[in-house]
Short mmCIF file of C-alpha atoms in Angstrom, two decimals:
data_model
loop_
_atom_site.label_atom_id
_atom_site.label_comp_id
_atom_site.label_asym_id
_atom_site.label_seq_id
_atom_site.Cartn_x
_atom_site.Cartn_y
_atom_site.Cartn_z
CA MET P 69 0.00 0.00 0.00
CA THR P 70 1.33 3.45 -0.95
CA GLN P 71 2.36 5.65 1.97
CA ARG P 72 0.13 8.64 2.76
CA MET P 73 1.01 11.64 0.57
CA ASN P 74 0.36 15.35 0.79
CA SER P 75 -1.28 17.07 -2.17
CA ARG P 76 1.98 18.17 -3.77
CA GLU P 77 3.43 14.67 -3.64
CA ARG P 78 0.17 13.18 -4.92
CA ILE P 79 -0.13 15.56 -7.89
CA LEU P 80 3.50 15.19 -8.96
CA ALA P 81 3.38 11.41 -8.64
CA ALA P 82 0.24 11.29 -10.76
CA VAL P 83 1.80 13.50 -13.45
CA ARG P 84 4.80 11.15 -13.56
CA ARG P 85 2.44 8.14 -13.69
CA ASP P 86 3.87 6.83 -10.42
CA ALA P 87 1.86 5.12 -7.68
CA VAL P 88 -0.36 7.38 -5.55
CA ASP P 89 -2.15 6.83 -2.25
CA TYR P 90 -5.30 7.89 -4.08
CA VAL P 91 -6.19 9.71 -7.28
CA PRO P 92 -5.87 13.48 -6.78
CA CYS P 93 -8.65 15.91 -7.64
CA CYS P 94 -7.63 19.42 -8.64
CA GLY P 95 -10.45 21.92 -9.08
CA PHE P 96 -10.34 24.80 -11.53
CA PHE P 97 -12.72 27.70 -10.89
CA ASN P 98 -13.42 30.52 -13.34
CA PRO P 99 -15.17 33.58 -11.88
CA LEU P 100 -15.80 34.98 -15.39
CA SER P 101 -15.87 38.70 -16.06
CA SER P 102 -18.68 40.90 -14.79
CA VAL P 103 -19.87 41.20 -18.40
CA GLN P 104 -20.13 37.42 -18.74
CA ARG P 105 -22.01 37.16 -15.44
CA GLN P 106 -24.73 39.63 -16.37
CA GLY P 107 -28.17 38.10 -15.83
CA HIS P 108 -26.76 35.17 -13.83
CA THR P 109 -26.31 34.46 -10.13
CA TRP P 110 -22.94 33.99 -8.45
CA ASN P 111 -22.92 30.35 -7.33
CA PHE P 112 -19.46 29.84 -5.84
CA PRO P 113 -19.59 29.47 -2.03
CA TRP P 114 -16.99 32.24 -1.60
CA ALA P 115 -17.72 35.91 -2.33
CA SER P 116 -16.85 37.35 -5.72
CA ASP P 117 -14.25 39.58 -4.06
CA ALA P 118 -12.86 36.88 -1.74
CA PRO P 119 -9.05 37.00 -1.58
CA LEU P 120 -7.09 34.05 -2.92
CA PRO P 121 -6.11 32.67 0.52
CA GLU P 122 -9.78 32.52 1.51
CA GLN P 123 -10.74 30.74 -1.71
CA LEU P 124 -7.87 28.31 -1.36
CA ARG P 125 -8.71 27.53 2.26
CA TYR P 126 -12.27 26.58 1.27
CA GLN P 127 -11.13 24.46 -1.66
CA VAL P 128 -8.56 22.57 0.41
CA GLU P 129 -10.18 22.34 3.85
CA GLU P 130 -13.88 22.19 2.96
CA LEU P 131 -13.74 20.30 -0.34
CA GLY P 132 -10.51 18.35 0.26
CA LEU P 133 -9.09 19.18 -3.17
CA ASP P 134 -5.49 18.89 -4.31
CA GLN P 135 -5.14 22.47 -5.44
CA LEU P 136 -2.30 24.30 -7.16
CA VAL P 137 -0.83 27.65 -6.15
CA ASN P 138 -0.26 29.76 -9.24
CA VAL P 139 2.94 31.78 -9.48
CA GLY P 140 4.73 33.61 -12.26
CA VAL P 141 7.71 35.72 -13.27
CA ALA P 142 8.05 38.88 -15.34
CA ALA P 143 10.78 37.86 -17.78
CA ALA P 144 10.30 40.81 -20.15
CA GLN P 145 10.09 44.58 -20.01
CA THR P 146 9.30 47.35 -22.47
CA ALA P 147 12.09 49.23 -24.22
CA ALA P 148 12.86 52.74 -23.00
CA GLY P 149 10.98 55.69 -24.40
CA ILE P 150 7.77 53.93 -25.45
CA THR P 151 4.54 55.88 -25.15
CA SER P 152 0.92 54.93 -25.77
CA ARG P 153 -2.38 56.65 -26.41
CA LYS P 154 -6.04 55.65 -26.68
CA TRP P 155 -8.95 57.28 -28.44
CA GLN P 156 -12.47 56.41 -29.49
CA GLU P 157 -14.29 57.09 -32.76
CA GLY P 158 -17.94 56.16 -32.45
CA ASP P 159 -18.05 52.60 -31.16
CA VAL P 160 -14.47 51.85 -32.25
CA LEU P 161 -11.75 52.03 -29.60
CA HIS P 162 -8.16 52.57 -30.76
CA LYS P 163 -4.84 52.10 -29.01
CA ALA P 164 -1.38 52.87 -30.37
CA TYR P 165 2.15 52.47 -29.05
CA GLU P 166 5.00 54.64 -30.32
CA THR P 167 8.11 52.44 -30.32
CA PRO P 168 11.67 52.76 -31.65
CA ALA P 169 10.54 50.54 -34.55
CA GLY P 170 7.44 52.58 -35.40
CA THR P 171 3.75 52.69 -34.45
CA LEU P 172 1.85 49.61 -33.28
CA HIS P 173 -1.92 50.04 -33.50
CA ALA P 174 -5.07 48.02 -32.85
CA SER P 175 -8.76 48.83 -32.79
CA VAL P 176 -11.85 47.02 -31.54
CA ARG P 177 -15.58 47.58 -31.79
CA ILE P 178 -16.87 47.94 -28.25
CA ASN P 179 -20.36 47.04 -27.04
CA ASP P 180 -22.02 45.54 -23.98
CA LEU P 181 -20.02 42.32 -24.48
CA TRP P 182 -16.59 43.99 -24.34
CA PRO P 183 -15.20 43.36 -20.82
CA HIS P 184 -12.01 45.45 -20.93
CA GLY P 185 -13.48 48.95 -20.73
CA GLN P 186 -11.23 51.52 -22.38
CA GLU P 187 -8.33 49.10 -22.80
CA ILE P 188 -7.21 46.78 -25.60
CA PRO P 189 -5.01 44.03 -24.13
CA PHE P 190 -2.61 41.96 -26.19
CA TYR P 191 -3.85 38.60 -24.95
CA SER P 192 -7.60 38.13 -24.59
CA ASP P 193 -10.13 35.79 -26.16
CA PHE P 194 -12.43 38.80 -26.43
CA ASN P 195 -10.10 40.51 -28.91
CA ILE P 196 -10.97 38.04 -31.63
CA GLY P 197 -14.67 38.78 -31.90
CA HIS P 198 -14.23 42.56 -31.56
CA TYR P 199 -11.23 43.36 -33.75
CA VAL P 200 -11.51 46.03 -36.40
CA GLU P 201 -7.73 45.98 -36.81
CA PRO P 202 -5.60 43.41 -34.95
CA TRP P 203 -2.28 44.14 -33.29
CA ILE P 204 -0.09 42.21 -35.71
CA GLN P 205 -0.58 42.12 -39.47
CA THR P 206 2.93 42.72 -40.84
CA ALA P 207 6.60 42.18 -40.05
CA GLU P 208 6.75 45.87 -39.15
CA ASP P 209 4.02 45.34 -36.55
CA LEU P 210 5.96 42.44 -35.07
CA ALA P 211 9.11 44.57 -34.83
CA CYS P 212 7.13 47.16 -32.87
CA PHE P 213 5.61 44.46 -30.66
CA GLN P 214 9.06 43.07 -29.87
CA CYS P 215 10.02 46.47 -28.45
CA LEU P 216 7.32 45.90 -25.83
CA GLN P 217 8.74 42.53 -24.81
CA VAL P 218 12.48 42.81 -24.23
CA LEU P 219 14.16 40.13 -22.13
CA ARG P 220 15.35 41.20 -18.70
CA ASP P 221 18.46 40.05 -16.87
CA ARG P 222 17.71 36.61 -15.46
CA ASP P 223 19.27 37.20 -12.05
CA GLU P 224 17.16 40.33 -11.69
CA VAL P 225 14.03 38.40 -12.71
CA VAL P 226 14.71 35.62 -10.20
CA ASP P 227 15.57 37.96 -7.33
CA GLU P 228 12.46 40.06 -7.91
CA ALA P 229 10.21 37.00 -8.16
CA ARG P 230 11.73 35.34 -5.11
CA ALA P 231 10.83 38.36 -3.03
CA GLY P 232 7.42 38.93 -4.59
CA LEU P 233 6.30 35.31 -4.48
CA LYS P 234 7.01 34.67 -0.80
CA PRO P 235 3.29 34.79 0.13
CA SER P 236 2.42 32.32 -2.65
CA PHE P 237 5.12 29.85 -1.66
CA ALA P 238 4.06 30.23 1.97
CA LEU P 239 0.49 29.28 1.00
CA ALA P 240 1.78 26.24 -0.86
CA GLN P 241 3.87 25.24 2.15
CA GLN P 242 0.97 25.78 4.56
CA TYR P 243 -1.31 23.35 2.74
CA GLY P 244 1.28 21.04 1.18
CA LEU P 245 0.37 22.08 -2.36
CA ALA P 246 2.23 22.08 -5.65
CA THR P 247 3.09 25.35 -7.39
CA GLN P 248 2.31 26.00 -11.03
CA ALA P 249 3.29 28.71 -13.51
CA VAL P 250 1.93 29.38 -16.98
CA ALA P 251 4.70 29.77 -19.54
CA GLY P 252 3.74 30.15 -23.16
CA MET P 253 0.66 30.52 -25.33
CA GLY P 254 2.07 29.84 -28.79
CA LEU P 255 -0.64 29.82 -31.44
CA THR P 256 -3.23 30.54 -28.74
CA GLY P 257 -1.60 33.87 -28.00
CA ALA P 258 -1.02 34.45 -31.69
CA GLN P 259 -4.79 34.26 -32.24
CA HIS P 260 -5.24 37.03 -29.71
CA LEU P 261 -2.75 39.22 -31.57
CA PHE P 262 -3.45 38.35 -35.22
CA GLY P 263 -7.14 37.41 -35.06
CA ALA P 264 -8.37 33.85 -35.57
CA ALA P 265 -9.22 33.80 -39.27
CA ASP P 266 -6.30 36.08 -40.14
CA LEU P 267 -3.86 33.79 -38.35
CA CYS P 268 -5.15 30.65 -40.05
CA LEU P 269 -4.75 32.31 -43.46
CA MET P 270 -1.34 33.66 -42.53
CA THR P 271 0.01 30.20 -41.71
CA ILE P 272 -0.46 29.53 -45.44
CA ASP P 273 0.09 32.95 -47.04
CA ASN P 274 2.83 34.30 -44.76
CA PRO P 275 4.17 31.48 -42.59
CA GLU P 276 7.45 33.34 -42.07
CA LEU P 277 5.67 36.01 -40.04
CA VAL P 278 3.91 33.40 -37.89
CA ASP P 279 7.23 31.63 -37.37
CA ALA P 280 8.92 34.88 -36.42
CA TYR P 281 6.29 35.65 -33.79
CA LEU P 282 6.41 32.13 -32.39
CA GLU P 283 10.21 32.25 -32.19
CA HIS P 284 10.05 35.56 -30.33
CA GLU P 285 7.60 34.08 -27.84
CA HIS P 286 9.62 30.86 -27.62
CA GLN P 287 12.70 32.75 -26.46
CA MET P 288 10.57 34.50 -23.83
CA ASN P 289 9.22 31.13 -22.74
CA LEU P 290 12.68 29.59 -22.38
CA ALA P 291 13.83 32.51 -20.23
CA ARG P 292 10.69 32.32 -18.11
CA ILE P 293 10.98 28.54 -17.63
CA ALA P 294 14.65 28.80 -16.67
CA ALA P 295 13.79 31.39 -14.02
CA LEU P 296 10.92 29.26 -12.71
CA GLY P 297 13.28 26.33 -12.30
CA GLU P 298 15.61 28.43 -10.17
CA LEU P 299 12.66 29.40 -7.98
CA GLY P 300 11.70 25.77 -7.29
CA VAL P 301 8.34 25.81 -9.06
CA ASP P 302 6.80 22.35 -9.55
CA ILE P 303 4.71 22.52 -12.74
CA VAL P 304 4.96 24.53 -15.94
CA ARG P 305 1.71 24.78 -17.86
CA ARG P 306 1.68 25.67 -21.53
CA ASN P 307 -1.57 27.00 -23.00
CA GLY P 308 -2.30 24.95 -26.13
CA PHE P 309 -6.04 25.64 -26.12
CA TYR P 310 -6.10 26.75 -29.75
CA GLU P 311 -3.16 24.63 -30.92
CA THR P 312 -5.35 21.79 -32.17
CA ALA P 313 -7.11 20.42 -35.25
CA ASP P 314 -9.90 22.93 -34.68
CA PHE P 315 -7.62 25.24 -36.65
CA TYR P 316 -4.58 23.35 -37.99
CA GLY P 317 -3.59 19.99 -39.40
CA PRO P 318 -1.00 17.84 -37.65
CA ASP P 319 1.77 18.62 -40.15
CA MET P 320 1.26 22.34 -39.68
CA LEU P 321 1.40 21.92 -35.91
CA ARG P 322 4.61 19.93 -36.28
CA ARG P 323 6.09 22.65 -38.46
CA PHE P 324 5.30 25.50 -36.07
CA LEU P 325 5.37 23.86 -32.63
CA THR P 326 7.21 20.55 -32.25
CA ARG P 327 10.75 21.94 -31.99
CA ARG P 328 9.67 24.69 -29.64
CA LEU P 329 7.51 22.55 -27.36
CA THR P 330 10.28 19.95 -27.19
CA ALA P 331 12.84 22.55 -26.13
CA GLU P 332 10.51 24.13 -23.59
CA THR P 333 9.72 20.75 -22.05
CA ALA P 334 13.44 19.93 -21.88
CA MET P 335 14.07 23.25 -20.12
CA ALA P 336 11.31 22.46 -17.62
CA HIS P 337 12.79 19.03 -16.94
CA GLN P 338 16.26 20.54 -16.56
CA GLY P 339 14.82 22.76 -13.84
CA GLY P 340 13.25 19.80 -12.02
CA MET P 341 9.72 20.64 -13.17
CA VAL P 342 7.03 18.74 -15.04
CA MET P 343 5.10 20.07 -18.03
CA ALA P 344 1.32 20.24 -18.39
CA TYR P 345 -0.23 21.17 -21.74
CA THR P 346 -3.78 22.49 -22.07
CA VAL P 347 -5.76 21.04 -24.98
CA HIS P 348 -9.54 21.07 -25.07
CA THR P 349 -11.19 20.22 -28.39
CA GLY P 350 -9.95 19.11 -31.80
CA VAL P 351 -7.68 16.40 -30.39
CA MET P 352 -8.74 13.25 -32.25
CA PRO P 353 -7.04 14.12 -35.59
CA ILE P 354 -3.77 15.00 -33.83
CA LEU P 355 -3.29 12.04 -31.48
CA ASP P 356 -0.17 10.89 -33.33
CA TYR P 357 1.27 14.40 -33.15
CA LEU P 358 0.52 14.67 -29.41
CA HIS P 359 2.08 11.23 -28.88
CA GLU P 360 5.33 12.50 -30.43
CA LEU P 361 5.65 15.42 -28.01
CA PRO P 362 7.64 14.82 -24.79
CA LEU P 363 4.99 16.49 -22.62
CA ASP P 364 4.34 14.99 -19.19
CA SER P 365 0.59 15.60 -19.05
CA LEU P 366 -2.41 16.87 -20.99
CA GLN P 367 -4.96 19.07 -19.30
CA GLY P 368 -8.58 19.72 -20.21
CA ILE P 369 -9.58 17.37 -23.03
CA ASP P 370 -13.35 17.75 -23.34
CA ILE P 371 -14.54 14.16 -22.96
CA ALA P 372 -18.04 14.93 -24.29
CA PHE P 373 -17.10 16.94 -27.37
CA GLY P 374 -18.36 15.47 -30.63
CA GLY P 375 -16.21 12.63 -31.95
CA VAL P 376 -14.05 12.21 -28.85
CA ASP P 377 -13.12 8.55 -28.33
CA LEU P 378 -11.70 8.36 -24.80
CA PRO P 379 -10.36 4.79 -25.09
CA ALA P 380 -8.53 5.81 -28.28
CA VAL P 381 -7.06 8.83 -26.47
CA ARG P 382 -5.93 6.57 -23.64
CA ASP P 383 -4.50 3.89 -25.90
CA LYS P 384 -2.48 6.38 -27.95
CA LEU P 385 -1.23 8.70 -25.21
CA ALA P 386 -1.35 7.07 -21.76
CA GLU P 387 1.92 5.17 -22.11
CA ASP P 388 3.95 8.24 -21.15
CA LYS P 389 1.45 11.02 -20.42
CA ALA P 390 -0.86 11.76 -17.52
CA PHE P 391 -4.30 13.33 -17.86
CA TRP P 392 -5.99 16.18 -16.01
CA VAL P 393 -9.48 15.21 -17.09
CA GLY P 394 -13.04 14.96 -15.85
CA PRO P 395 -16.50 16.43 -16.35
CA SER P 396 -16.95 18.84 -19.24
CA SER P 397 -17.83 22.40 -18.27
CA THR P 398 -20.27 22.67 -21.15
CA TYR P 399 -21.82 19.22 -21.33
CA HIS P 400 -21.76 18.01 -17.72
CA ILE P 401 -21.33 20.75 -15.11
CA TRP P 402 -23.86 23.01 -16.82
CA GLU P 403 -26.20 20.02 -17.13
CA GLY P 404 -26.28 19.17 -13.43
CA PRO P 405 -25.14 16.69 -10.76
CA ASP P 406 -26.31 13.47 -12.43
CA ALA P 407 -24.47 14.16 -15.68
CA THR P 408 -21.41 15.22 -13.70
CA ARG P 409 -21.34 12.04 -11.60
CA GLN P 410 -21.65 9.91 -14.73
CA ALA P 411 -18.71 11.75 -16.29
CA VAL P 412 -16.53 11.06 -13.25
CA ARG P 413 -17.39 7.36 -13.47
CA GLU P 414 -16.60 7.34 -17.18
CA VAL P 415 -13.18 8.87 -16.57
CA PHE P 416 -12.26 6.37 -13.85
CA ASP P 417 -13.51 3.48 -15.99
CA CYS P 418 -11.35 4.62 -18.91
CA PHE P 419 -8.14 5.84 -17.28
CA GLY P 420 -8.01 3.86 -14.06
CA LYS P 421 -5.99 5.21 -11.16
CA THR P 422 -2.57 5.69 -12.74
CA GLY P 423 -1.67 8.98 -14.37
CA LEU P 424 -5.03 10.57 -13.58
CA ILE P 425 -5.75 13.92 -11.95
CA LEU P 426 -9.50 14.36 -11.83
CA SER P 427 -10.39 17.92 -12.81
CA GLN P 428 -13.03 19.83 -14.71
CA CYS P 429 -12.54 20.28 -18.44
CA VAL P 430 -11.68 23.02 -18.15
CA SER P 431 -13.32 24.65 -15.12
CA SER P 432 -16.42 25.26 -13.05
CA HIS P 433 -17.79 28.71 -13.83
CA SER P 434 -19.28 30.98 -11.20
CA ILE P 435 -22.68 30.90 -12.95
CA MET P 436 -22.88 27.10 -13.22
CA PRO P 437 -24.79 24.95 -10.71
CA TRP P 438 -22.55 24.54 -7.66
CA GLU P 439 -24.30 21.23 -6.99
CA SER P 440 -22.48 19.84 -10.04
CA THR P 441 -19.08 20.61 -8.56
CA LEU P 442 -20.13 19.05 -5.26
CA ALA P 443 -21.28 15.96 -7.17
CA MET P 444 -17.88 15.73 -8.88
CA VAL P 445 -16.11 15.91 -5.53
CA ASP P 446 -18.43 13.38 -3.90
CA GLU P 447 -18.10 10.86 -6.74
CA TRP P 448 -14.32 11.31 -6.70
CA ARG P 449 -14.20 10.49 -2.99
CA ARG P 450 -16.17 7.33 -3.67
CA LEU P 451 -13.95 6.12 -6.52
CA ARG P 452 -10.48 7.49 -5.79
#
């Protein structure tokens, strides 16, 4: 019988497909923006303005979950002398940066569904549906963008983060939890900057520009991952949400991502960390491609999405990869407790108890029935 573990030990053992005292359950909770919550009730048992320590205490002590403490480092800074301005023309909001390489400009059409007020961020899913003009369209735009993301001295990054992250590491130590940092968005982030349709077309019409952006981000990722390793972080998570067959074929993904993901995973391993990779839909046509990647775990595959064959996913990928998987946000947690319980049973039946971290795919939202999350936790306790 496996010796009793704390949450950190349990999560890391599961990611490495080692024996665990019981299958961990890591909950992901999305409060959504105030715009997204309009017309809905807040159903989380903590207040919408509850501080992170209060939320974490409830999740660990009341629900018994194996939570992660999120940390991060600021590996880049803007070049000196950059200025920005914003203005609005009718319902179109503009923002421009004046950089040593020229002017970088974007514009969006704002309405009741725009959650960022008088701001246009670089990385937001909301950019895509509101763009009038995206941030990056040309090599000149990319040169301007690179002026806004200049690598900092690594020792400075680590020293600053070590001081700033003391409360986060103290929380992890208090509850025996693993720490996680997001490092890299790849084609997901590129969608936010280029626009979805524009990016898909550009991978064919101007692949050199896509490659140049991805290489810029890759170098940022490597620097960030190296710093995280020095800080003793446990898990690096790469956002691959839109790096799937929903948008690209496997050969295109190989061309743009394989070398970079392989190097980033190697850097994580060199720093004593494990790599988690978020994928949600569009996975069935790229199982061979995912099998080729040296990732330690896959997070968030939607088990109820059309065409998903869970046994096929397991048979192709489970030899050397763990799975953060469980009830679908859309198809189970929204539906209610019964559908959620059935999803938990389906996951245990398919994946067993090795290499499994039960978790929502990809999160419980604040407007979803809380009873569904409680059902997930209860069924996990019964089967773990």
